[in-house]
Amino acid sequence: MIGVLAAASLLRHRARTALAVAGVAVSAAMVLDMVMLSTGMRESFRSLLERGGFQVRVGPRGAMPFDGEATVGGGAGLLDTLRAIRGITMVAPVLGATLHAPQPGGAVAAFALGVIAGSQGDYVLQEGHEAVADGEVVLNDPMLAAVRRRVGDTLTLATGYDPQLRTFSGGRTLRIAGRVRFRYLAADQRGAALPLATLQAMGGDARRDRLSLVMLRVDPAADVEAIRAGIDAALPRVSALSTATALQQAEQRLSYFRQLAFILGSISLVVGFLLVTTIVTVSVHERVGEIAVMRAIGVSRRHVVQQVVLEGLVLSLAGSAGGLALGLVTARWLDSILATFPGLPESVDFFLFQSIPALAALGMLVLTGLAAGAIPAWRAATLPVAATLRREAVA
Amino acid sequence: MSGGLSGGASGAAAAGEVVLSARDVHRDYQLAGETVHAVRGISLEVRAGDWVALVGPSGCGKSTLLNLLGAIDRPTSGTIAVRGRDIAALRDRDATAFRLRHVGFVFQRFYLMPQLSALENIELPMAEAGVARAERRARARELLAYVGLDARERHRPAELSGGEQQRAAIARALANRPAFLLADEPTGELDAATGAGIIALFARLNAAGTTIVVVTHDGDLARAARRVIHLRDGHVVNEVHA
Ligand SMILES: Nc1ncnc2c1ncn2[C@@H]1O[C@H](COP(=O)(O)OP(=O)(O)OP(=O)(O)O)[C@@H](O)[C@H]1O
Ligand SMILES: [Mg+2]
């Protein structure tokens, strides 16, 4: 009977109920999106870092972890040292550079990686084969489009370009062996990868035997942290960073986002709370006479409270259900906008749906709805019965 | 079946037993710093099977007294006993339970729940009292038939006429077999012909043993009662027995 009365009260003003549910849905969507935002960036960085299956990255000491410009010399010796360490199962050296392709009217620049095919975690092959032999290169789609080449064609690439004089240095004609997609590049960023030795040779003295980064895969049974610390202690020119530490560092930077998301999410919760309180208060207010009659004929305070709280609960439940759908749609939409943000790896998702935090957030909203109904419910239950009946009879 | 319509659950009182007694009841209201003495020392007894009409000029305290007798308001002083049990000092929870099981209220405005059908309105107090669904439905049908609304059980209050709504409200008041019916101007918003129907219904109930206390300005309704108590300025001025 309480359910019937609560439902009837909500159905009495269908339009108002629908608007309230829509309002709660918007605030629920906002709460959900904020939760998805705060988990999304962290999780996609994690999967990005872990995807290649490398647990330690070794770079020039003193450089920022993801600085592409800094390099370390004596690459061959460094690699030998690293390979000799127990517990390291794969050593993947990387040299980063900018390459320029002469084109009519100027040059097309691409971010280039010198790697050893077969032991790299930077790209995924999509067509052809990897650049294994000296003189081979693989390009991603934006680069292929920019230089109007296909797999199998040749392309001249230079390590130096003077835009004033339009002169190239360190140029070499390479054969395009395959088409690839880079994990850490934005969707429209041009990229190339070639054998490490080829890139080192193209750079002349500036790049001879130099490396930007060495990625290490560690035996699952081995202690990653011990290996990292050992490298740090033994090799003064480099510093080693574990994926876990990198994640921590990334998380520190992302904590600003999380704080922002937390504040905005809380504001949305408050908005949802006020909305439900307002609607339920109005609904109680317009039927104080009925409530007083119910109390007069013997309906308990508890049942009056339950009825009113149920009303708020239904509003917030329906709103949360709507908000779940709305939140997922807006998250996808916002993600697609943010994906075009320049310089961001293509595979970074800003919004990630994880059922536990998402449902916890919506659960919070439902609890908020319960609390929102409690205030008008108490007001309804404690109406002075005789005085209210009298007022209503006069009205 | 009429005998089972009131009395029943509360244990049918033996005719003549005192069901309701008020002793030196006062009710003051504080209004903008001033004290309004709405009821000033009223004593009365209502026996099982009685039909009492409370009459008097507007503002003389009739509704206030009725609310006190029905435990929806508390006296400032004095005692009110129902079958010997003091109800003047009950806590809200106990007063509510008391009203549910022992008092049948009928108001001037019909005050049915607008969202519920006639049948559901009558079921409401029984549902509150924990009566099983099938049983309360059957009793609600029986009561609707008794007040002549058997064809209207699915209708909402808005789809009923004023007289029909008041009949449904009377049926609701009888649902839990109360010790007595309290009615505050039950014909106040009805035309004379419709009011006569309600008066006839009260007469039928009273003849079947239902104890009734009614507040009214309606001369026809007052004349139909067995006892008429005249109030003025919160006092009983005289009592007339039919
Ligand atoms: N809640 C209240 N607060 C203040 N004064 C009240 C309240 N209820 C009743 N009164 C006052 O008490 C007096 C008696 O009121 P009551 O409603 O009992 O009169 P009544 O006899 O029922 O009148 P009527 O025939 O017009 O219904 C009036 O003076 C009224 O103004
Ligand atoms: Mg009155």
XYZ file of C-alpha atoms and ligand atoms in Angstrom:
669
model
C 0.000 0.000 0.000
C 2.887 2.331 0.779
C 4.388 1.488 -2.595
C 1.057 2.122 -4.292
C 0.766 5.512 -2.607
C 4.351 6.498 -3.447
C 3.926 5.404 -7.053
C 0.590 7.177 -7.292
C 2.107 10.346 -5.941
C 4.889 10.236 -8.522
C 2.444 9.485 -11.309
C 0.114 12.282 -10.298
C 2.480 14.821 -11.843
C 4.035 12.852 -14.629
C 5.728 15.775 -16.330
C 7.240 16.984 -13.087
C 8.451 13.500 -12.204
C 9.950 13.078 -15.663
C 11.760 16.403 -15.379
C 13.064 15.501 -11.946
C 14.293 12.130 -13.173
C 15.953 13.837 -16.138
C 17.627 16.299 -13.790
C 18.876 13.543 -11.522
C 20.042 11.647 -14.605
C 22.129 14.626 -15.702
C 23.720 14.911 -12.304
C 24.247 11.135 -12.174
C 25.864 11.250 -15.611
C 28.168 13.983 -14.384
C 29.096 11.991 -11.279
C 29.730 8.921 -13.400
C 31.826 10.804 -15.935
C 33.945 12.301 -13.202
C 34.580 8.857 -11.751
C 35.346 7.522 -15.216
C 37.709 10.427 -15.806
C 39.625 9.878 -12.611
C 40.063 6.154 -13.213
C 40.366 6.383 -16.983
C 43.611 8.291 -17.284
C 45.360 6.216 -14.675
C 44.259 2.937 -16.168
C 45.103 3.819 -19.714
C 48.559 5.007 -18.708
C 49.011 1.749 -16.909
C 48.013 -0.362 -19.872
C 50.098 1.836 -22.145
C 53.166 1.334 -19.996
C 52.584 -2.335 -19.447
C 51.539 -3.219 -22.941
C 54.970 -3.878 -24.395
C 55.702 -6.234 -21.544
C 58.738 -4.235 -20.380
C 59.111 -3.622 -16.679
C 62.145 -1.318 -16.586
C 63.192 1.604 -18.746
C 66.781 2.840 -18.675
C 67.532 6.377 -19.873
C 70.183 9.056 -19.607
C 70.648 10.138 -16.028
C 69.269 13.579 -15.270
C 66.808 13.577 -18.168
C 63.065 13.544 -17.648
C 61.614 10.055 -18.012
C 59.995 10.685 -21.380
C 62.411 13.256 -22.810
C 63.091 12.312 -26.434
C 66.060 14.661 -26.956
C 68.470 13.383 -24.340
C 70.709 10.456 -25.282
C 73.441 8.413 -23.706
C 76.688 7.421 -25.430
C 78.479 4.099 -25.488
C 75.304 2.319 -26.467
C 76.829 -0.987 -27.482
C 78.729 -1.307 -24.222
C 75.645 -0.357 -22.214
C 73.584 -3.010 -23.973
C 76.218 -5.660 -23.313
C 76.267 -4.737 -19.635
C 72.511 -4.900 -19.392
C 72.277 -8.208 -21.229
C 74.692 -9.684 -18.728
C 72.435 -8.904 -15.773
C 70.668 -11.947 -14.348
C 66.914 -11.873 -14.630
C 66.773 -9.633 -17.711
C 65.260 -11.613 -20.555
C 65.123 -8.947 -23.233
C 66.956 -5.713 -23.912
C 65.270 -3.347 -26.359
C 67.291 -0.226 -27.219
C 65.589 2.819 -28.697
C 67.047 5.922 -30.308
C 64.670 8.780 -30.945
C 65.220 11.364 -33.685
C 63.395 13.640 -36.039
C 63.705 12.690 -39.705
C 62.890 14.943 -42.652
C 61.616 13.801 -46.010
C 62.358 16.249 -48.858
C 59.110 17.119 -50.597
C 58.214 19.623 -53.289
C 58.155 22.978 -51.504
C 59.854 21.927 -48.251
C 60.127 18.938 -45.982
C 57.881 16.584 -44.072
C 59.111 15.826 -40.574
C 58.436 12.595 -38.718
C 59.251 11.288 -35.319
C 61.635 8.377 -35.867
C 62.679 5.513 -33.672
C 65.733 3.409 -34.136
C 64.958 -0.022 -32.739
C 65.911 -3.642 -33.052
C 63.062 -5.389 -34.838
C 61.685 -8.249 -32.819
C 62.569 -6.670 -29.494
C 60.560 -3.509 -29.429
C 57.312 -2.472 -27.814
C 56.683 0.793 -29.614
C 54.656 -0.177 -32.621
C 52.416 -2.840 -34.071
C 52.969 -4.063 -37.618
C 49.946 -3.704 -39.849
C 51.254 -4.519 -43.323
C 54.499 -5.786 -44.880
C 57.340 -6.717 -42.581
C 59.464 -5.027 -39.972
C 62.536 -2.986 -40.837
C 65.109 -5.665 -40.164
C 67.867 -5.058 -42.683
C 70.015 -1.967 -42.939
C 68.316 0.533 -45.278
C 64.753 -0.482 -44.451
C 62.126 1.676 -42.753
C 58.523 1.260 -41.579
C 56.098 4.205 -41.560
C 52.708 4.872 -40.020
C 49.661 5.970 -41.955
C 49.987 9.755 -41.422
C 53.582 9.630 -42.679
C 52.733 7.423 -45.665
C 49.987 9.841 -46.583
C 52.218 12.896 -46.152
C 54.919 11.578 -48.474
C 52.457 9.789 -50.771
C 54.213 6.454 -50.594
C 53.155 2.858 -50.196
C 54.799 -0.207 -48.749
C 57.521 -1.296 -51.150
C 58.370 2.242 -52.359
C 61.569 4.029 -51.482
C 61.894 7.300 -49.593
C 64.782 9.615 -48.874
C 64.994 10.637 -45.231
C 67.479 13.037 -43.649
C 68.459 13.612 -40.041
C 69.212 17.299 -40.598
C 67.235 20.017 -42.378
C 67.871 23.725 -42.594
C 64.581 25.428 -43.417
C 66.294 28.695 -44.443
C 68.633 27.156 -46.954
C 66.397 24.188 -47.640
C 69.338 21.874 -47.368
C 69.319 18.376 -45.994
C 72.109 16.532 -44.195
C 72.569 12.953 -43.204
C 70.152 11.837 -45.910
C 69.669 8.307 -47.103
C 67.255 6.554 -49.419
C 65.407 3.818 -47.568
C 63.020 1.098 -48.654
C 59.572 1.137 -46.997
C 59.241 -2.395 -45.628
C 55.960 -2.065 -43.757
C 53.123 -0.057 -42.390
C 52.841 0.239 -38.591
C 50.858 1.900 -35.824
C 52.765 3.514 -32.973
C 51.455 3.034 -29.461
C 52.741 6.240 -27.980
C 51.944 8.604 -30.843
C 48.787 10.578 -31.372
C 46.514 9.469 -34.169
C 47.680 12.100 -36.633
C 51.331 12.241 -35.616
C 53.780 11.089 -38.309
C 56.147 8.344 -37.298
C 58.887 6.118 -38.697
C 60.928 3.263 -37.317
C 64.151 1.849 -38.680
C 66.952 -0.433 -37.509
C 68.885 1.133 -34.685
C 72.194 0.827 -36.530
C 70.787 2.533 -39.627
C 69.522 5.520 -37.618
C 72.737 5.762 -35.631
C 74.762 5.793 -38.859
C 72.535 8.418 -40.508
C 73.098 10.837 -37.661
C 76.855 11.065 -38.121
C 78.948 11.710 -35.057
C 76.025 13.206 -33.161
C 74.308 9.850 -32.975
C 77.002 7.296 -33.338
C 76.542 4.602 -30.721
C 74.032 6.699 -28.817
C 70.705 5.570 -27.302
C 67.677 7.452 -25.966
C 66.217 4.623 -23.978
C 66.617 0.945 -23.262
C 63.574 -1.089 -22.338
C 64.119 -4.202 -20.263
C 61.938 -7.242 -19.945
C 62.417 -9.006 -16.652
C 61.939 -12.660 -15.803
C 58.631 -12.915 -13.896
C 60.443 -14.762 -11.105
C 63.016 -12.012 -10.701
C 62.732 -8.980 -8.431
C 62.147 -5.986 -10.715
C 62.948 -3.472 -8.032
C 66.262 -5.138 -7.167
C 67.316 -5.176 -10.800
C 66.344 -1.544 -11.211
C 68.242 -0.524 -8.115
C 71.267 -2.571 -9.225
C 71.385 -0.766 -12.586
C 71.020 2.588 -10.912
C 73.901 1.845 -8.565
C 76.266 0.252 -11.074
C 75.828 2.562 -14.072
C 76.361 6.225 -13.245
C 75.445 7.538 -16.696
C 71.934 6.144 -16.745
C 68.994 5.936 -14.453
C 66.509 3.078 -14.385
C 62.805 3.523 -13.863
C 60.391 0.692 -13.249
C 56.944 0.699 -14.783
C 55.546 0.823 -11.285
C 57.541 3.965 -10.493
C 56.637 5.510 -13.820
C 53.020 4.864 -13.012
C 53.433 6.485 -9.642
C 54.979 9.536 -11.247
C 52.204 9.695 -13.797
C 49.668 9.317 -11.037
C 51.145 12.212 -9.132
C 50.586 14.413 -12.115
C 47.122 12.993 -12.643
C 46.145 13.671 -9.064
C 45.212 17.200 -10.112
C 42.728 15.719 -12.526
C 41.417 13.444 -9.847
C 40.942 16.301 -7.415
C 39.123 18.250 -10.061
C 36.977 15.239 -10.869
C 36.286 14.683 -7.200
C 35.147 18.266 -6.663
C 32.987 18.373 -9.772
C 31.537 14.957 -8.929
C 30.699 16.103 -5.420
C 29.021 19.207 -6.755
C 26.900 17.012 -9.011
C 25.938 14.875 -6.049
C 24.863 17.980 -4.166
C 22.850 19.130 -7.168
C 21.136 15.740 -7.318
C 20.436 15.911 -3.606
C 18.904 19.385 -3.830
C 16.823 18.390 -6.828
C 15.315 15.369 -5.106
C 14.780 17.307 -1.887
C 13.013 20.074 -3.764
C 10.719 17.765 -5.683
C 9.827 15.646 -2.676
C 9.307 18.740 -0.519
C 6.950 20.215 -3.087
C 5.149 16.902 -3.383
C 4.743 16.646 0.401
C 3.678 20.243 0.641
C 0.822 19.896 -1.798
C -0.674 16.955 0.026
C -0.266 17.859 3.673
C -4.045 17.476 3.962
C -3.915 13.907 2.728
C -0.980 13.146 4.966
C -2.798 14.588 7.974
C -5.824 12.428 7.143
C -3.633 9.352 6.874
C -2.162 10.141 10.249
C -5.643 10.804 11.679
C -6.982 7.442 10.547
C -4.003 5.701 12.104
C -1.194 5.476 9.545
C 2.046 5.439 11.525
C 4.805 7.997 11.248
C 7.079 5.234 10.070
C 4.849 4.445 7.129
C 4.489 8.101 6.180
C 8.285 8.424 6.266
C 8.691 5.260 4.216
C 6.255 6.473 1.625
C 7.971 9.826 1.167
C 11.479 8.368 1.270
C 10.436 5.760 -1.262
C 9.379 8.573 -3.547
C 12.829 10.150 -3.329
C 14.441 6.772 -3.760
C 12.488 5.992 -6.901
C 13.426 9.379 -8.341
C 17.096 8.872 -7.650
C 17.093 5.244 -8.815
C 15.380 6.097 -12.079
C 17.667 9.096 -12.463
C 20.751 6.979 -11.817
C 19.674 4.410 -14.365
C 19.170 7.171 -16.911
C 22.430 8.742 -15.788
C 24.301 5.511 -16.412
C 23.246 5.525 -20.052
C 23.707 9.267 -20.432
C 27.089 9.178 -18.682
C 28.415 6.438 -20.945
C 27.280 8.272 -24.054
C 28.758 11.610 -22.969
C 31.984 9.915 -21.858
C 32.413 8.377 -25.286
C 31.661 11.689 -26.895
C 34.107 13.598 -24.677
C 36.705 10.918 -25.258
C 36.410 11.328 -28.980
C 36.925 15.080 -28.598
C 39.930 14.652 -26.310
C 41.439 11.971 -28.550
C 42.161 14.712 -31.089
C 44.184 16.615 -28.494
C 47.594 17.075 -30.118
C 50.533 15.045 -28.883
C 48.607 12.448 -26.915
C 49.090 8.752 -27.561
C 46.206 7.445 -29.591
C 45.352 4.711 -27.154
C 44.908 6.948 -24.104
C 41.308 6.889 -22.896
C 40.275 9.708 -20.638
C 37.077 8.016 -19.530
C 37.091 4.435 -18.473
C 34.077 2.515 -17.254
C 34.976 0.282 -14.359
C 31.917 -1.290 -12.897
C 32.871 -1.118 -9.229
C 33.779 2.582 -8.948
C 30.997 3.502 -11.378
C 28.354 1.598 -9.454
C 29.744 2.907 -6.193
C 29.313 6.452 -7.493
C 25.760 5.768 -8.608
C 25.145 4.048 -5.292
C 26.257 7.248 -3.593
C 23.729 9.142 -5.647
C 20.977 6.725 -4.662
C 21.974 7.132 -1.010
C 21.874 10.871 -1.554
C 18.346 10.439 -2.876
C 17.428 8.537 0.251
C 18.826 11.295 2.432
C 17.112 13.897 0.271
C 13.750 12.263 0.895
C 14.394 11.986 4.615
C 14.019 15.684 5.388
C 10.589 16.206 3.790
C 9.582 12.767 5.056
C 10.261 13.773 8.610
C 8.402 17.002 8.094
C 5.424 15.053 6.782
C 5.483 12.572 9.618
C 5.620 15.202 12.330
C 2.833 17.419 11.002
C 0.505 18.435 13.833
C -2.497 16.382 12.746
C -5.391 18.372 14.182
C -3.962 21.776 13.274
C -3.185 20.651 9.736
C -6.654 19.235 9.211
C -8.105 22.482 10.434
C -5.924 24.573 8.132
C -6.721 22.376 5.180
C -10.459 22.425 5.899
C -10.357 26.214 5.874
C -8.223 26.408 2.733
C -24.112 -8.694 8.337
C -24.644 -5.214 9.662
C -23.894 -6.316 13.212
C -20.327 -7.207 12.238
C -19.622 -3.898 10.611
C -18.536 -1.982 13.668
C -17.980 -3.493 17.112
C -16.209 -6.624 15.910
C -12.467 -6.554 16.407
C -12.557 -4.231 19.371
C -14.918 -6.630 21.020
C -18.553 -5.581 20.693
C -19.306 -3.483 23.740
C -22.294 -4.501 25.706
C -25.081 -2.011 25.065
C -25.039 0.649 27.746
C -21.369 0.200 28.707
C -19.454 3.491 28.838
C -17.093 3.480 25.876
C -15.985 7.082 26.005
C -15.726 9.398 28.967
C -14.295 12.888 29.250
C -13.690 14.474 32.624
C -13.099 18.204 33.061
C -11.326 18.474 29.719
C -9.644 21.755 28.816
C -7.917 22.677 25.610
C -6.083 25.987 25.289
C -4.370 27.262 22.176
C -1.588 29.774 22.200
C -2.194 32.212 19.421
C 0.132 35.159 18.887
C 0.909 35.350 22.598
C -2.723 35.080 23.625
C -4.372 32.027 25.066
C -7.562 30.838 23.385
C -9.650 28.644 25.692
C -11.354 26.481 23.078
C -12.644 23.839 25.500
C -13.194 24.882 29.108
C -13.901 21.966 31.377
C -16.159 19.593 29.481
C -17.262 16.286 30.990
C -19.387 13.777 29.144
C -19.975 10.064 28.755
C -20.825 8.134 25.640
C -22.247 4.638 26.006
C -22.110 1.790 23.565
C -24.830 2.190 20.971
C -25.194 5.920 21.617
C -25.569 8.467 18.887
C -24.479 11.868 20.158
C -24.674 15.134 18.218
C -22.476 18.035 19.348
C -24.028 21.324 18.263
C -23.434 24.978 18.946
C -22.310 28.221 17.327
C -19.215 28.423 15.223
C -16.061 28.568 17.298
C -17.626 27.068 20.402
C -15.121 24.209 20.447
C -16.987 21.335 18.774
C -14.194 20.266 16.435
C -11.618 20.729 19.161
C -13.583 18.411 21.454
C -14.064 15.821 18.721
C -10.326 15.818 17.971
C -9.610 15.290 21.662
C -12.061 12.375 21.835
C -10.381 10.825 18.798
C -6.829 11.235 20.117
C -5.600 13.391 17.263
C -5.127 16.208 19.764
C -4.254 16.270 23.449
C -6.145 18.101 26.180
C -4.349 20.813 28.136
C -5.852 19.213 31.235
C -8.474 16.648 32.154
C -8.788 12.996 31.264
C -10.312 11.163 28.364
C -10.876 7.452 28.740
C -11.935 4.898 26.191
C -13.319 1.790 27.889
C -11.480 2.845 31.007
C -8.135 3.436 29.286
C -6.708 6.975 29.504
C -5.929 8.227 26.028
C -5.148 11.836 26.904
C -1.498 11.228 27.608
C -0.630 8.683 24.935
C 2.649 9.052 23.079
C 2.280 9.667 19.363
C 2.978 6.079 18.425
C 0.380 4.720 20.841
C -2.158 7.401 19.945
C -1.734 6.507 16.266
C -2.226 2.810 16.933
C -5.228 3.657 19.094
C -6.837 5.695 16.323
C -6.162 2.960 13.824
C -7.912 0.248 15.811
C -10.519 2.015 17.903
C -11.594 5.235 16.187
C -13.411 5.745 12.908
C -12.990 9.305 11.609
C -15.230 10.987 9.071
C -14.367 14.534 8.046
C -16.352 17.332 6.529
C -14.353 17.166 3.365
C -14.160 13.627 2.269
C -10.416 13.333 2.322
C -10.070 10.084 0.518
C -6.655 9.425 -0.996
C -7.150 10.775 -4.525
C -4.718 8.304 -6.086
C -6.430 5.236 -4.688
C -9.647 3.618 -5.867
C -12.667 3.510 -3.560
C -11.828 -0.088 -2.696
C -8.158 0.701 -1.974
C -9.134 3.653 0.191
C -11.152 1.337 2.380
C -8.327 -1.203 2.421
C -5.811 1.416 3.558
C -6.505 1.311 7.320
C -6.733 -2.469 7.205
C -3.416 -2.708 5.381
C -1.954 -0.450 8.039
C -3.370 -2.767 10.706
C -1.726 -5.732 9.019
C -4.872 -7.442 7.741
C -4.041 -9.986 5.020
C -4.740 -8.865 1.474
C -7.533 -11.290 0.649
C -9.291 -10.656 3.927
C -9.139 -6.886 3.692
C -10.273 -6.948 0.092
C -13.275 -9.049 1.014
C -14.157 -6.764 3.928
C -13.678 -3.640 1.804
C -16.119 -5.071 -0.765
C -18.583 -5.879 1.976
C -18.354 -2.336 3.360
C -18.711 -0.765 -0.079
C -21.816 -2.830 -0.646
C -23.158 -1.765 2.752
C -22.813 1.930 1.899
C -24.271 1.294 -1.559
C -21.139 1.707 -3.639
C -20.586 -1.859 -4.793
C -20.619 -0.776 -8.414
C -17.926 1.860 -7.863
C -15.089 -0.016 -6.265
C -12.560 0.764 -8.990
C -13.479 4.427 -9.185
C -11.159 7.129 -7.949
C -12.566 9.736 -5.546
C -12.589 12.332 -8.334
C -14.961 10.072 -10.273
C -17.442 9.908 -7.398
C -20.043 12.491 -6.377
C -19.751 14.267 -3.027
C -22.301 11.968 -1.398
C -20.596 8.889 -2.801
C -17.218 10.083 -1.550
C -18.672 10.606 1.915
C -20.133 7.102 1.848
C -16.738 5.721 0.896
C -15.171 7.736 3.735
C -17.700 6.247 6.172
C -16.900 2.770 4.889
C -13.202 3.510 5.431
C -13.923 4.688 8.985
C -15.610 1.345 9.704
C -12.829 -0.778 8.208
C -11.076 -1.814 11.425
C -14.321 -2.244 13.412
C -13.756 0.818 15.612
C -15.272 1.303 19.055
C -17.005 4.444 17.777
C -17.367 6.731 14.793
C -16.394 10.394 15.063
C -17.788 12.633 12.321
C -17.088 16.361 11.953
C -19.852 17.973 9.906
C -20.237 14.977 7.599
C -23.086 16.649 5.700
C -21.465 20.088 5.690
C -20.581 20.067 2.023
C -23.583 18.150 0.731
C -26.965 19.329 -0.491
C -30.012 18.430 1.591
C -31.038 15.373 -0.421
C -27.560 13.902 -0.441
C -27.176 14.787 3.233
C -30.375 12.888 3.967
C -28.820 9.790 2.437
C -25.829 10.115 4.740
C -28.119 10.643 7.752
C -29.997 7.494 6.811
C -26.714 5.619 6.597
C -25.756 6.783 10.101
C -29.174 5.745 11.357
C -28.747 2.315 9.840
C -25.275 1.962 11.398
C -26.495 3.122 14.786
C -29.443 0.785 14.656
C -26.942 -2.014 14.044
C -25.032 -1.036 17.177
C -22.416 1.457 16.001
C -21.612 4.200 18.525
C -21.517 7.606 16.811
C -20.421 11.090 17.886
C -21.159 13.719 15.272
C -20.436 17.452 15.194
C -22.936 19.297 13.087
C -24.700 22.504 12.122
C -27.227 20.446 10.191
C -30.560 20.421 12.042
C -31.722 17.248 10.314
C -28.613 15.378 11.335
C -28.858 16.657 14.936
C -32.519 15.629 15.142
C -31.673 12.137 13.964
C -29.267 11.616 16.889
C -30.365 10.090 20.185
C -28.650 12.761 22.295
C -27.917 16.368 21.356
C -25.287 18.185 23.411
C -25.233 21.955 23.094
C -21.907 23.720 23.489
C -21.159 27.398 23.895
C -17.777 29.029 24.513
C -16.166 25.727 25.306
C -18.823 24.670 27.813
C -21.677 22.191 27.679
C -24.806 24.302 28.108
C -27.444 21.603 27.998
C -28.258 18.160 26.696
C -31.422 16.954 25.007
C -32.390 13.279 24.718
C -34.483 12.209 21.828
N -5.037 25.128 16.087
C -5.623 26.191 16.634
N -4.898 27.253 16.978
C -5.480 28.318 17.538
N -6.770 28.424 17.812
C -7.553 27.376 17.487
C -7.022 26.209 16.886
N -8.011 25.329 16.688
C -9.129 25.961 17.150
N -8.852 27.172 17.621
C -9.800 28.087 18.217
O -10.562 27.382 19.151
C -11.903 27.773 19.092
C -12.797 26.586 18.822
O -12.543 26.118 17.523
P -13.304 24.882 16.916
O -12.733 24.613 15.598
O -13.279 23.793 17.886
O -14.755 25.449 16.771
P -16.029 24.778 16.115
O -17.056 24.741 17.156
O -15.658 23.497 15.494
O -16.400 25.823 15.014
P -17.041 25.575 13.586
O -18.476 25.275 13.835
O -16.876 26.872 12.890
O -16.326 24.434 12.965
C -11.985 28.813 18.001
O -11.950 30.091 18.638
C -10.761 28.613 17.185
O -10.339 29.826 16.660
Mg -15.572 22.733 13.554
